[in-house]
Short mmCIF file of C-alpha atoms in Angstrom, two decimals:
data_model
loop_
_atom_site.label_atom_id
_atom_site.label_comp_id
_atom_site.label_asym_id
_atom_site.label_seq_id
_atom_site.Cartn_x
_atom_site.Cartn_y
_atom_site.Cartn_z
CA MET A 1 0.00 0.00 0.00
CA ARG A 2 1.27 3.50 -0.84
CA LYS A 3 1.34 6.15 1.87
CA ASN A 4 1.04 9.78 0.70
CA GLY A 5 1.84 8.57 -2.80
CA VAL A 6 5.16 7.08 -1.68
CA SER A 7 5.78 3.38 -2.25
CA PRO A 8 6.85 1.05 0.60
CA ALA A 9 10.17 0.52 -1.19
CA VAL A 10 10.91 4.24 -1.25
CA ARG A 11 9.88 4.61 2.42
CA ALA A 12 12.13 1.71 3.38
CA LEU A 13 15.03 3.20 1.44
CA ALA A 14 14.42 6.58 3.08
CA ALA A 15 14.49 4.99 6.52
CA ALA A 16 17.70 3.14 5.75
CA VAL A 17 19.42 6.26 4.45
CA ALA A 18 18.19 8.36 7.37
CA CYS A 19 19.45 5.73 9.81
CA THR A 20 22.83 5.49 8.11
CA PHE A 21 23.36 9.23 8.04
CA SER A 22 22.06 9.70 11.58
CA LEU A 23 24.91 7.45 12.62
CA LEU A 24 27.29 9.55 10.54
CA GLY A 25 25.93 12.62 12.31
CA VAL A 26 26.76 11.12 15.72
CA SER A 27 30.32 10.27 14.77
CA GLY A 28 30.58 13.61 13.02
CA THR A 29 30.14 15.54 16.27
CA VAL A 30 33.55 14.22 17.22
CA SER A 31 35.35 14.51 13.90
CA ALA A 32 33.86 17.97 13.35
CA GLN A 33 36.16 19.24 16.06
CA ASN A 34 38.91 18.65 13.54
CA ALA A 35 39.13 21.82 11.48
CA ASP A 36 40.20 19.76 8.47
CA THR A 37 36.80 18.02 8.23
CA VAL A 38 34.31 19.74 5.93
CA LYS A 39 30.69 18.88 6.69
CA VAL A 40 27.78 19.31 4.30
CA GLY A 41 24.17 18.75 5.37
CA ILE A 42 21.39 17.54 3.08
CA LEU A 43 18.10 18.87 4.44
CA THR A 44 15.25 17.36 2.44
CA ASP A 45 11.90 15.58 2.45
CA MET A 46 12.81 11.97 3.19
CA SER A 47 9.40 10.28 3.05
CA GLY A 48 6.72 12.84 2.15
CA PRO A 49 5.30 14.21 -1.11
CA TYR A 50 8.67 15.51 -2.37
CA SER A 51 10.85 12.56 -1.39
CA ALA A 52 10.96 11.06 -4.89
CA MET A 53 12.37 14.22 -6.47
CA GLY A 54 14.82 14.87 -3.60
CA GLY A 55 14.96 12.72 -0.48
CA PRO A 56 17.38 9.78 -0.28
CA GLY A 57 18.39 10.42 -3.90
CA SER A 58 19.74 13.83 -2.93
CA VAL A 59 22.00 12.15 -0.38
CA VAL A 60 23.29 9.80 -3.08
CA ALA A 61 23.94 12.77 -5.38
CA ALA A 62 25.89 14.57 -2.65
CA LYS A 63 28.04 11.48 -2.07
CA LEU A 64 28.85 11.35 -5.80
CA ALA A 65 29.92 15.01 -5.65
CA VAL A 66 32.26 14.19 -2.76
CA GLU A 67 33.72 11.23 -4.68
CA ASP A 68 34.42 13.39 -7.73
CA CYS A 69 35.92 16.29 -5.82
CA LEU A 70 38.21 14.02 -3.80
CA LYS A 71 39.64 12.75 -7.09
CA ALA A 72 40.42 16.28 -8.26
CA GLU A 73 40.21 19.64 -6.50
CA CYS A 74 39.59 18.21 -3.03
CA LYS A 75 42.45 15.69 -2.84
CA GLY A 76 43.54 15.19 0.76
CA MET A 77 40.46 16.82 2.29
CA LYS A 78 38.21 15.15 4.87
CA ILE A 79 34.58 15.54 3.83
CA GLU A 80 31.47 14.29 5.59
CA ILE A 81 27.82 14.24 4.46
CA VAL A 82 25.00 14.34 7.04
CA SER A 83 21.29 14.38 6.28
CA ALA A 84 17.92 15.03 7.91
CA ASP A 85 14.20 14.99 7.12
CA ASN A 86 12.63 18.46 7.23
CA GLN A 87 9.13 16.89 7.22
CA ASN A 88 8.03 19.85 5.05
CA LYS A 89 7.74 21.91 8.24
CA PRO A 90 9.64 25.22 8.56
CA ASP A 91 10.09 24.86 12.32
CA VAL A 92 11.51 21.34 11.96
CA GLY A 93 13.82 22.38 9.14
CA VAL A 94 15.17 25.52 10.78
CA THR A 95 15.70 23.73 14.12
CA ARG A 96 17.83 21.06 12.44
CA ALA A 97 19.71 23.68 10.41
CA ARG A 98 20.45 25.65 13.59
CA GLU A 99 21.75 22.51 15.33
CA TRP A 100 23.98 21.73 12.37
CA LEU A 101 25.45 25.24 12.28
CA ASP A 102 25.83 25.73 16.04
CA ARG A 103 26.62 22.28 17.38
CA ASP A 104 27.84 20.12 14.52
CA LYS A 105 29.89 22.72 12.61
CA VAL A 106 28.19 22.00 9.29
CA GLU A 107 29.53 24.51 6.77
CA ALA A 108 26.95 24.21 3.99
CA ILE A 109 23.36 22.96 3.66
CA ALA A 110 21.95 21.71 0.37
CA ASP A 111 18.68 20.63 -1.28
CA LEU A 112 16.17 22.28 1.14
CA THR A 113 13.14 20.97 -0.73
CA ASN A 114 9.98 22.89 0.27
CA SER A 115 9.82 26.66 -0.19
CA SER A 116 8.60 27.44 3.32
CA VAL A 117 11.49 25.49 4.84
CA ALA A 118 13.94 27.19 2.47
CA LEU A 119 12.76 30.69 3.39
CA ALA A 120 13.07 29.88 7.10
CA VAL A 121 16.63 28.63 6.61
CA GLN A 122 17.47 31.67 4.47
CA LYS A 123 16.53 33.94 7.38
CA LEU A 124 18.64 31.79 9.71
CA ILE A 125 21.82 32.00 7.62
CA LYS A 126 21.37 35.76 7.27
CA GLU A 127 21.69 35.94 11.04
CA LYS A 128 24.17 33.16 11.80
CA GLY A 129 26.25 32.70 8.65
CA GLY A 130 26.95 29.42 6.90
CA ILE A 131 26.05 28.62 3.30
CA ALA A 132 22.78 27.33 1.84
CA MET A 133 22.33 25.94 -1.68
CA TYR A 134 18.75 25.50 -2.83
CA SER A 135 18.04 22.96 -5.58
CA GLY A 136 14.68 21.74 -4.24
CA PRO A 137 12.52 24.83 -3.50
CA ALA A 138 10.90 26.91 -6.22
CA THR A 139 10.02 30.23 -4.58
CA GLY A 140 11.52 33.27 -6.26
CA ALA A 141 11.71 35.13 -2.95
CA LEU A 142 15.11 33.53 -2.30
CA THR A 143 16.66 35.84 -4.90
CA THR A 144 14.39 38.86 -4.48
CA ALA A 145 13.22 40.23 -1.11
CA GLU A 146 14.90 37.46 0.92
CA CYS A 147 18.22 37.30 -0.96
CA THR A 148 21.51 37.09 0.93
CA THR A 149 25.20 36.82 0.07
CA ASN A 150 25.43 33.25 1.39
CA GLY A 151 22.27 31.78 -0.15
CA PHE A 152 22.37 30.33 -3.68
CA HIS A 153 19.31 29.26 -5.68
CA TRP A 154 20.70 26.49 -7.84
CA MET A 155 18.42 24.66 -10.22
CA PHE A 156 14.98 26.12 -10.96
CA ASP A 157 12.39 28.51 -9.62
CA THR A 158 8.77 29.39 -10.29
CA TYR A 159 9.73 31.88 -12.99
CA SER A 160 11.88 29.41 -14.92
CA GLN A 161 9.03 26.90 -14.95
CA ALA A 162 6.49 29.51 -16.10
CA ALA A 163 8.78 31.14 -18.65
CA GLY A 164 9.01 27.93 -20.64
CA ALA A 165 5.64 26.20 -20.72
CA ALA A 166 3.32 29.15 -20.04
CA ALA A 167 4.98 31.44 -22.57
CA ALA A 168 5.16 28.79 -25.27
CA LEU A 169 1.54 27.68 -24.90
CA THR A 170 0.13 31.21 -24.72
CA LYS A 171 2.01 32.17 -27.87
CA LEU A 172 0.44 29.13 -29.58
CA GLY A 173 -3.02 30.53 -28.94
CA ASN A 174 -3.91 29.07 -25.54
CA LYS A 175 -4.95 32.44 -24.17
CA SER A 176 -7.28 31.78 -21.21
CA TRP A 177 -5.95 30.06 -18.08
CA TYR A 178 -7.30 28.70 -14.81
CA PHE A 179 -4.98 27.56 -12.00
CA VAL A 180 -5.26 24.71 -9.49
CA THR A 181 -2.71 25.75 -6.86
CA VAL A 182 -1.20 24.21 -3.73
CA ASP A 183 -1.88 26.59 -0.84
CA TYR A 184 1.52 27.70 0.45
CA ALA A 185 4.43 29.93 -0.61
CA PHE A 186 5.63 27.70 -3.46
CA GLY A 187 2.21 27.36 -5.10
CA HIS A 188 1.36 31.04 -4.71
CA SER A 189 4.67 32.03 -6.30
CA LEU A 190 4.29 29.52 -9.15
CA GLU A 191 0.77 30.76 -9.94
CA LYS A 192 1.84 34.41 -9.84
CA ASP A 193 4.83 33.92 -12.11
CA ALA A 194 2.84 31.85 -14.59
CA SER A 195 0.02 34.42 -14.54
CA ASP A 196 2.47 37.24 -15.23
CA VAL A 197 3.96 35.34 -18.18
CA VAL A 198 0.50 34.51 -19.57
CA LYS A 199 -0.61 38.16 -19.37
CA ALA A 200 2.67 39.43 -20.84
CA ASN A 201 2.02 37.24 -23.86
CA GLY A 202 -1.53 38.48 -24.43
CA GLY A 203 -3.42 35.89 -22.37
CA THR A 204 -5.87 36.17 -19.47
CA VAL A 205 -6.34 34.37 -16.14
CA VAL A 206 -10.03 33.61 -15.57
CA GLY A 207 -9.65 32.22 -12.06
CA SER A 208 -7.93 29.87 -9.61
CA VAL A 209 -8.62 27.48 -6.75
CA ARG A 210 -6.27 26.39 -3.97
CA HIS A 211 -5.82 22.98 -2.37
CA PRO A 212 -3.88 21.84 0.72
CA LEU A 213 -0.43 20.26 0.49
CA ASN A 214 -0.54 16.48 0.12
CA ALA A 215 -4.20 16.43 -0.88
CA SER A 216 -5.80 13.10 -1.75
CA ASP A 217 -9.01 14.21 -3.50
CA PHE A 218 -8.74 16.75 -6.30
CA SER A 219 -12.21 16.19 -7.77
CA SER A 220 -13.84 19.44 -6.60
CA PHE A 221 -10.82 21.54 -7.60
CA LEU A 222 -10.56 19.95 -11.04
CA LEU A 223 -14.29 20.21 -11.74
CA GLN A 224 -14.21 23.93 -10.84
CA ALA A 225 -11.36 24.36 -13.28
CA GLN A 226 -13.20 22.40 -15.96
CA ALA A 227 -16.34 24.52 -15.47
CA SER A 228 -14.34 27.71 -16.00
CA LYS A 229 -14.14 26.90 -19.74
CA ALA A 230 -10.52 28.12 -19.70
CA GLN A 231 -8.41 26.86 -22.59
CA VAL A 232 -5.62 25.84 -20.19
CA ILE A 233 -5.84 24.36 -16.71
CA GLY A 234 -2.50 25.02 -15.04
CA LEU A 235 -1.45 22.80 -12.14
CA ALA A 236 0.61 24.99 -9.82
CA ASP A 237 1.78 22.25 -7.47
CA GLY A 238 4.37 19.49 -7.37
CA GLY A 239 5.43 16.10 -6.01
CA THR A 240 2.65 13.61 -5.28
CA ASP A 241 0.11 16.44 -5.54
CA VAL A 242 0.75 16.95 -9.23
CA VAL A 243 0.85 13.18 -9.84
CA ASN A 244 -2.50 12.66 -8.12
CA ALA A 245 -4.03 15.69 -9.81
CA ILE A 246 -3.04 14.45 -13.28
CA LYS A 247 -4.32 10.93 -12.59
CA GLN A 248 -7.66 12.22 -11.33
CA ALA A 249 -7.92 14.74 -14.15
CA ARG A 250 -7.62 11.89 -16.65
CA SER A 251 -10.39 9.95 -14.89
CA PHE A 252 -12.71 13.00 -15.02
CA SER A 253 -11.71 13.80 -18.61
CA VAL A 254 -10.46 17.18 -17.39
CA GLY A 255 -8.16 18.67 -19.99
CA ASP A 256 -9.71 16.75 -22.87
CA LYS A 257 -11.40 18.22 -25.95
CA ASN A 258 -11.20 22.03 -25.80
CA GLN A 259 -9.01 22.26 -22.69
CA ARG A 260 -5.33 21.54 -22.19
CA LEU A 261 -3.95 20.28 -18.88
CA VAL A 262 -0.53 21.73 -18.10
CA ALA A 263 1.68 20.88 -15.12
CA LEU A 264 3.96 23.82 -14.33
CA LEU A 265 6.36 21.85 -12.16
CA VAL A 266 6.99 18.24 -13.15
CA PHE A 267 9.97 16.05 -12.39
CA LEU A 268 11.18 12.90 -14.07
CA SER A 269 10.09 11.00 -10.95
CA ASP A 270 6.54 12.27 -11.54
CA VAL A 271 6.52 11.05 -15.13
CA HIS A 272 7.83 7.71 -13.91
CA ALA A 273 5.08 7.49 -11.27
CA LEU A 274 2.39 8.39 -13.79
CA GLY A 275 3.58 6.13 -16.59
CA LEU A 276 3.66 7.19 -20.24
CA GLU A 277 0.03 6.24 -20.83
CA ALA A 278 -1.17 8.90 -18.37
CA ALA A 279 1.64 11.42 -18.83
CA GLN A 280 2.02 11.39 -22.63
CA GLY A 281 1.82 14.80 -24.26
CA LEU A 282 2.61 16.81 -21.13
CA VAL A 283 4.84 19.77 -21.91
CA TYR A 284 7.04 21.13 -19.15
CA THR A 285 10.33 22.86 -18.38
CA ASP A 286 13.23 20.95 -16.82
CA GLY A 287 16.77 21.85 -15.81
CA PHE A 288 18.24 18.37 -16.24
CA TYR A 289 17.43 15.22 -18.19
CA TRP A 290 19.57 12.12 -17.96
CA ASP A 291 19.67 11.53 -21.73
CA TYR A 292 20.60 15.05 -22.85
CA ASP A 293 24.25 14.37 -23.72
CA ASP A 294 27.20 12.10 -22.88
CA GLN A 295 27.97 13.92 -19.62
CA THR A 296 24.43 13.69 -18.26
CA ARG A 297 24.30 10.02 -19.26
CA SER A 298 27.60 9.34 -17.49
CA PHE A 299 26.48 10.97 -14.23
CA SER A 300 23.05 9.34 -14.39
CA LYS A 301 24.54 5.89 -14.92
CA ARG A 302 26.59 6.25 -11.73
CA PHE A 303 23.62 7.62 -9.81
CA GLU A 304 21.35 4.82 -11.00
CA ALA A 305 23.85 2.17 -9.96
CA GLN A 306 23.73 3.48 -6.37
CA PHE A 307 20.01 4.23 -6.21
CA LYS A 308 17.89 1.19 -7.09
CA ASN A 309 18.05 1.70 -10.88
CA ILE A 310 16.36 5.10 -10.62
CA LYS A 311 17.43 8.03 -12.81
CA PRO A 312 18.10 11.40 -11.12
CA THR A 313 15.67 14.30 -11.12
CA MET A 314 16.77 17.91 -11.62
CA VAL A 315 16.65 18.41 -7.84
CA GLN A 316 19.06 15.53 -7.24
CA ALA A 317 21.25 16.68 -10.13
CA GLY A 318 21.22 20.17 -8.60
CA VAL A 319 22.38 18.76 -5.26
CA TYR A 320 25.33 17.12 -7.03
CA SER A 321 26.24 20.35 -8.85
CA SER A 322 25.86 22.61 -5.82
CA VAL A 323 27.76 20.37 -3.40
CA TYR A 324 30.58 19.86 -5.91
CA HIS A 325 30.83 23.60 -6.55
CA PHE A 326 30.86 24.40 -2.83
CA LEU A 327 33.61 21.85 -2.24
CA LYS A 328 35.73 23.25 -5.09
CA ALA A 329 35.34 26.75 -3.66
CA ARG A 330 36.10 25.49 -0.15
CA ALA A 331 39.29 23.83 -1.41
CA ALA A 332 40.34 26.97 -3.28
CA ALA A 333 39.57 29.25 -0.33
CA LYS A 334 41.57 27.09 2.13
CA THR A 335 39.36 28.34 4.98
CA SER A 336 36.04 27.54 6.63
CA ASP A 337 35.10 31.25 6.72
CA TRP A 338 31.71 31.29 4.98
CA LYS A 339 32.21 34.85 3.73
CA VAL A 340 35.40 33.91 1.90
CA VAL A 341 33.94 30.66 0.56
CA SER A 342 30.75 32.38 -0.61
CA GLN A 343 32.79 34.91 -2.55
CA LYS A 344 34.93 32.15 -4.06
CA MET A 345 31.75 30.34 -5.18
CA ARG A 346 30.79 33.45 -7.13
CA GLU A 347 34.22 33.71 -8.74
CA ILE A 348 34.64 30.11 -9.92
CA PRO A 349 32.74 29.04 -13.09
CA ILE A 350 30.22 26.23 -12.63
CA ASN A 351 31.21 23.31 -14.86
CA ASP A 352 30.28 19.72 -14.05
CA PHE A 353 28.29 16.74 -15.32
CA VAL A 354 25.04 18.64 -14.71
CA MET A 355 25.76 22.23 -15.76
CA ARG A 356 28.16 23.76 -18.23
CA ASN A 357 29.26 27.39 -18.23
CA ALA A 358 26.81 28.38 -15.52
CA SER A 359 27.35 31.37 -13.23
CA ILE A 360 26.02 32.99 -10.07
CA ARG A 361 24.40 36.43 -10.26
CA PRO A 362 24.74 39.04 -7.49
CA ASP A 363 21.27 38.09 -6.20
CA GLY A 364 22.35 34.45 -5.69
CA ARG A 365 20.50 33.06 -8.72
CA VAL A 366 22.49 30.42 -10.61
CA ILE A 367 22.06 31.09 -14.31
CA HIS A 368 22.05 28.14 -16.72
CA ASP A 369 20.13 26.84 -19.71
CA MET A 370 16.70 25.31 -19.16
CA TYR A 371 14.90 22.89 -21.50
CA LEU A 372 11.35 22.53 -22.78
CA TYR A 373 10.39 18.85 -23.01
CA GLN A 374 7.36 16.86 -24.06
CA VAL A 375 6.52 13.46 -22.59
CA LYS A 376 6.66 10.72 -25.22
CA ALA A 377 3.79 8.46 -26.14
CA PRO A 378 4.34 4.81 -25.11
CA ALA A 379 5.07 3.83 -28.71
CA GLU A 380 7.86 6.43 -28.94
CA SER A 381 9.80 5.15 -25.92
CA LYS A 382 12.72 2.88 -26.74
CA GLY A 383 13.35 1.53 -23.25
CA PRO A 384 13.30 2.16 -19.48
CA TRP A 385 13.40 5.86 -18.54
CA ASP A 386 13.21 6.96 -22.19
CA TYR A 387 10.42 9.39 -21.42
CA LEU A 388 11.13 12.82 -22.89
CA LYS A 389 11.78 14.51 -26.20
CA LEU A 390 13.45 17.91 -26.36
CA LEU A 391 11.37 20.70 -27.89
CA SER A 392 13.71 23.64 -27.35
CA VAL A 393 16.59 25.02 -25.27
CA ILE A 394 15.80 28.13 -23.25
CA PRO A 395 19.03 30.19 -23.01
CA ALA A 396 20.20 31.04 -19.49
CA GLN A 397 19.57 34.77 -19.88
CA GLN A 398 15.95 34.14 -20.90
CA ALA A 399 15.18 31.27 -18.54
CA PHE A 400 15.24 33.25 -15.30
CA ARG A 401 13.64 36.41 -13.96
CA PRO A 402 15.77 39.52 -14.46
CA MET A 403 17.42 40.76 -11.28
CA ASP A 404 14.94 42.57 -9.04
CA ALA A 405 15.68 45.73 -7.06
CA ALA A 406 13.77 44.14 -4.17
CA CYS A 407 17.04 42.24 -3.51
CA PRO A 408 19.38 44.56 -1.60
CA LEU A 409 22.39 42.95 -3.35
CA VAL A 410 21.20 44.30 -6.71
CA LYS A 411 22.80 47.67 -7.36
#
């Protein structure tokens, strides 16, 4: 039986990883007294609605980053990965982050899936220092009103997701939109950014309805959207919410005939959970796909070998890239001073198996190409995990929101 959309196998794997890294955390309180040990914390959703896109897979990705850096820039360094479940609760996440920074001498925290958790941790590092690298949350506030010199938004945000799918579909004549939105910071931000893009391209938003996180019954929300007669029903949610919404939409024939169903934030894990029969035709923006080129295939093959034959999502790929980049900067800085390391992260180009020629803007936004994909029909797939076909590349400068004066780092 699945709990909250998460299979027993994934829950068991999450428990095993959490147990393993809890033990590492205990031993780490001793070794952390050694100034030569660099500790990185992975703060993520281990068993809830976002665990498939981040969770235990993010820990695996971080370990691969350590392996690669120890072979190159980090030779001779002592590096330790610890992890914790934020339970999608800001108070839980910020309490663990505070313990890591104060007690365990963790120097950097990565993943931070869930926008509310991420914003709470961002406020914490503004006060206490340390470094945070966000590949899991989508809220744009991390690089606008809540930006800070030691917080880096790595993979995607609500604007990057809207800029691809919403702009492309509106330009194709899908002018009227209705949103089904998860009711917290992430969903609100995703709906707003998509709405702004729709309106900027000559479209209109005829309405929206909000649902709780980790909802099980989407029928009333979907039927309201269907009754709106909007040309596009935009799902402004993620994780198991978007999977369940798409499944139930298919059963109610929502999005058929004169309406198009669009998921604004989809991960490869979601497509896998849905299956090609249900997901075929979905158009969405992604920051990483395992089959893009030789480098992504090489990284994904290693990840899959360590993670139950599962391909990485863009969140997990972002954890790899961010942890590797932090470690390179830490090695180059030759100090644990977060101010020096943060500056070094901004100076060093981002080049790895996940991102090429990426850079960090003054507001903390990592700029890189994004990709517009369409889910293949079952007949088009040539084998396991062959799910997507590339429609277009969205250049880095177009993929993300221009720098906003609401961020005090923007001059």
